[in-house]
Amino acid sequence: MFQHGALFSSLTLAENVAVPLREHTTLSEALIRDLIAAKITMVGLPPDSAAKYPNELSGGMRRRAALARAIVMDPELLFLDEPTAGLDPIIAAGFDDLVLSLKSLLGLTVVMVTHDLDSLWRIANRVAVLGNAKVLGVGTMQELSSSDDPVIREYFNGPRGRAAREQAAWNTRGHHDSTTDPA
Protein backbone atom coordinates (compact mmCIF):
# COMPACT_ATOMS: atom_id res chain seq x y z
CA MET A 1 0.00 0.00 0.00
CA PHE A 2 1.46 3.31 -1.08
CA GLN A 3 1.81 6.16 1.43
CA HIS A 4 -1.09 8.22 0.12
CA GLY A 5 -3.07 5.31 -1.29
CA ALA A 6 -2.22 5.88 -4.98
CA LEU A 7 -5.83 5.38 -5.99
CA PHE A 8 -6.76 6.14 -9.58
CA SER A 9 -8.79 9.36 -9.43
CA SER A 10 -10.88 8.50 -12.50
CA LEU A 11 -12.04 5.18 -11.01
CA THR A 12 -14.56 4.54 -8.25
CA LEU A 13 -13.45 2.81 -5.06
CA ALA A 14 -14.84 -0.50 -6.37
CA GLU A 15 -13.05 -0.06 -9.71
CA ASN A 16 -9.79 0.73 -7.87
CA VAL A 17 -10.09 -2.41 -5.76
CA ALA A 18 -10.85 -4.45 -8.88
CA VAL A 19 -7.72 -3.37 -10.79
CA PRO A 20 -5.44 -6.21 -9.57
CA LEU A 21 -8.15 -8.80 -10.16
CA ARG A 22 -8.80 -7.59 -13.70
CA GLU A 23 -5.09 -7.34 -14.52
CA HIS A 24 -3.90 -10.61 -12.98
CA THR A 25 -6.81 -13.07 -13.01
CA THR A 26 -9.43 -14.51 -15.30
CA LEU A 27 -12.18 -14.46 -12.68
CA SER A 28 -15.77 -13.86 -13.73
CA GLU A 29 -17.30 -10.42 -13.27
CA ALA A 30 -19.71 -11.85 -10.69
CA LEU A 31 -16.85 -13.25 -8.60
CA ILE A 32 -14.89 -10.00 -8.95
CA ARG A 33 -17.94 -8.05 -7.69
CA ASP A 34 -18.29 -10.43 -4.72
CA LEU A 35 -14.58 -10.16 -3.84
CA ILE A 36 -14.66 -6.35 -4.09
CA ALA A 37 -17.70 -6.18 -1.78
CA ALA A 38 -16.07 -8.54 0.71
CA LYS A 39 -12.78 -6.61 0.82
CA ILE A 40 -14.53 -3.24 1.13
CA THR A 41 -16.50 -4.61 4.08
CA MET A 42 -13.39 -6.24 5.53
CA VAL A 43 -11.58 -2.87 5.77
CA GLY A 44 -14.57 -1.26 7.50
CA LEU A 45 -15.96 0.83 4.68
CA PRO A 46 -19.71 1.08 4.12
CA PRO A 47 -21.04 -0.66 0.98
CA ASP A 48 -22.24 2.64 -0.54
CA SER A 49 -18.66 3.94 -0.59
CA ALA A 50 -17.92 1.53 -3.47
CA ALA A 51 -19.53 3.93 -5.97
CA LYS A 52 -17.58 6.97 -4.74
CA TYR A 53 -14.48 8.43 -6.34
CA PRO A 54 -11.31 9.00 -4.29
CA ASN A 55 -11.92 12.77 -4.05
CA GLU A 56 -15.27 11.99 -2.39
CA LEU A 57 -13.61 10.01 0.42
CA SER A 58 -11.92 11.25 3.58
CA GLY A 59 -8.21 10.62 4.04
CA GLY A 60 -8.87 7.67 6.34
CA MET A 61 -11.37 6.19 3.90
CA ARG A 62 -8.84 6.52 1.05
CA ARG A 63 -6.29 4.60 3.14
CA ARG A 64 -8.85 1.87 3.82
CA ALA A 65 -9.73 1.75 0.11
CA ALA A 66 -6.05 1.37 -0.76
CA LEU A 67 -5.79 -1.39 1.86
CA ALA A 68 -8.78 -3.18 0.31
CA ARG A 69 -7.00 -3.07 -3.06
CA ALA A 70 -3.78 -4.33 -1.44
CA ILE A 71 -5.51 -7.39 0.07
CA VAL A 72 -7.92 -8.18 -2.77
CA MET A 73 -5.57 -10.88 -4.15
CA ASP A 74 -5.22 -12.50 -0.69
CA PRO A 75 -1.47 -11.91 -0.35
CA GLU A 76 0.67 -13.58 2.31
CA LEU A 77 2.89 -10.50 2.57
CA LEU A 78 1.59 -6.94 2.89
CA PHE A 79 3.87 -3.93 2.45
CA LEU A 80 2.66 -0.65 3.98
CA ASP A 81 4.43 2.66 3.31
CA GLU A 82 3.70 5.22 6.04
CA PRO A 83 0.09 4.02 6.38
CA THR A 84 -0.87 6.52 9.09
CA ALA A 85 1.03 9.58 7.82
CA GLY A 86 -1.21 12.64 7.89
CA LEU A 87 -4.06 10.95 9.77
CA ASP A 88 -5.28 12.31 13.08
CA PRO A 89 -4.35 10.14 16.10
CA ILE A 90 -7.80 8.60 16.56
CA ILE A 91 -8.16 7.60 12.90
CA ALA A 92 -4.52 6.38 12.87
CA ALA A 93 -5.18 4.18 15.93
CA GLY A 94 -8.26 2.74 14.20
CA PHE A 95 -6.16 2.00 11.12
CA ASP A 96 -3.54 0.28 13.30
CA ASP A 97 -6.29 -1.86 14.84
CA LEU A 98 -7.54 -2.72 11.35
CA VAL A 99 -4.05 -3.82 10.27
CA LEU A 100 -3.75 -5.99 13.39
CA SER A 101 -7.16 -7.51 12.76
CA LEU A 102 -6.39 -8.27 9.10
CA LYS A 103 -2.99 -9.64 10.04
CA SER A 104 -4.66 -12.13 12.35
CA LEU A 105 -7.69 -12.87 10.17
CA LEU A 106 -5.77 -13.35 6.92
CA GLY A 107 -2.52 -14.72 8.35
CA LEU A 108 -0.56 -11.82 6.86
CA THR A 109 3.05 -10.93 7.38
CA VAL A 110 3.15 -7.13 7.47
CA VAL A 111 6.23 -5.12 6.53
CA MET A 112 5.68 -1.48 7.38
CA VAL A 113 7.80 1.60 6.81
CA THR A 114 6.81 4.24 9.34
CA HIS A 115 8.00 7.04 11.58
CA ASP A 116 4.84 6.69 13.69
CA LEU A 117 5.97 5.49 17.10
CA ASP A 118 2.39 4.81 18.20
CA SER A 119 1.96 2.44 15.25
CA LEU A 120 5.25 0.72 16.00
CA TRP A 121 4.30 0.07 19.63
CA ARG A 122 0.84 -1.07 18.58
CA ILE A 123 1.64 -3.29 15.60
CA ALA A 124 5.29 -4.31 15.38
CA ASN A 125 6.72 -7.60 16.62
CA ARG A 126 10.19 -6.69 15.35
CA VAL A 127 11.62 -3.39 14.18
CA ALA A 128 14.65 -2.52 12.08
CA VAL A 129 15.99 1.00 12.59
CA LEU A 130 17.60 2.52 9.52
CA GLY A 131 19.97 5.48 9.59
CA ASN A 132 23.18 6.69 7.99
CA ALA A 133 22.50 4.34 5.03
CA LYS A 134 22.62 1.21 7.19
CA VAL A 135 20.67 -0.90 9.67
CA LEU A 136 21.41 0.55 13.11
CA GLY A 137 19.48 -2.00 15.11
CA VAL A 138 16.90 -4.79 15.00
CA GLY A 139 14.72 -6.01 17.83
CA THR A 140 11.47 -5.62 19.69
CA MET A 141 10.33 -2.18 20.72
CA GLN A 142 11.40 -2.96 24.30
CA GLU A 143 14.86 -4.06 23.16
CA LEU A 144 15.34 -0.99 20.98
CA SER A 145 14.14 1.32 23.74
CA SER A 146 17.07 0.19 25.86
CA SER A 147 19.63 0.21 23.01
CA ASP A 148 23.18 1.40 23.58
CA ASP A 149 23.16 3.20 20.22
CA PRO A 150 22.70 6.95 20.91
CA VAL A 151 20.60 7.56 17.76
CA ILE A 152 18.22 4.69 18.57
CA ARG A 153 18.07 5.64 22.24
CA GLU A 154 17.19 9.27 21.41
CA TYR A 155 14.53 8.22 18.89
CA PHE A 156 12.77 5.75 21.19
CA ASN A 157 13.29 7.59 24.48
CA GLY A 158 12.70 11.19 23.40
CA PRO A 159 9.41 12.89 24.34
CA ARG A 160 7.42 11.34 21.47
CA GLY A 161 8.90 7.90 22.11
CA ARG A 162 8.08 8.04 25.83
CA ALA A 163 4.53 9.19 25.11
CA ALA A 164 4.02 6.37 22.57
CA ARG A 165 5.42 3.78 25.02
CA GLU A 166 3.14 5.05 27.81
CA GLN A 167 0.12 4.91 25.49
CA ALA A 168 1.03 1.35 24.45
CA ALA A 169 1.30 0.35 28.11
CA TRP A 170 -2.08 1.99 28.81
CA ASN A 171 -3.68 0.05 25.91
CA THR A 172 -2.06 -3.20 27.06
CA ARG A 173 -3.65 -2.82 30.49
CA GLY A 174 -7.05 -3.02 28.81
CA HIS A 175 -7.76 0.66 28.28
CA HIS A 176 -8.50 0.98 24.59
CA ASP A 177 -8.85 4.43 23.05
CA SER A 178 -9.29 3.84 19.34
CA THR A 179 -12.51 3.84 17.41
CA THR A 180 -13.74 1.79 14.50
CA ASP A 181 -14.94 4.87 12.64
CA PRO A 182 -14.26 4.22 8.95
CA ALA A 183 -13.52 7.91 8.27
PDB file of N, CA and C in Angstrom, residues 16 57 63 80 146:
ATOM      1  N   ASN A  16     -11.176   0.744  -8.354  1.00  0.00           N
ATOM      2  CA  ASN A  16      -9.793   0.732  -7.873  1.00  0.00           C
ATOM      3  C   ASN A  16      -9.439  -0.608  -7.246  1.00  0.00           C
ATOM      4  N   LEU A  57     -13.899  10.767  -0.806  1.00  0.00           N
ATOM      5  CA  LEU A  57     -13.607  10.010   0.418  1.00  0.00           C
ATOM      6  C   LEU A  57     -12.696  10.821   1.330  1.00  0.00           C
ATOM      7  N   ARG A  63      -7.272   5.590   2.673  1.00  0.00           N
ATOM      8  CA  ARG A  63      -6.291   4.596   3.143  1.00  0.00           C
ATOM      9  C   ARG A  63      -6.931   3.215   3.233  1.00  0.00           C
ATOM     10  N   LEU A  80       3.344  -1.909   3.698  1.00  0.00           N
ATOM     11  CA  LEU A  80       2.656  -0.649   3.982  1.00  0.00           C
ATOM     12  C   LEU A  80       3.704   0.466   4.066  1.00  0.00           C
ATOM     13  N   SER A 146      15.930   0.221  24.931  1.00  0.00           N
ATOM     14  CA  SER A 146      17.070   0.189  25.859  1.00  0.00           C
ATOM     15  C   SER A 146      18.393  -0.023  25.117  1.00  0.00           C
TER      16      SER A 146
END
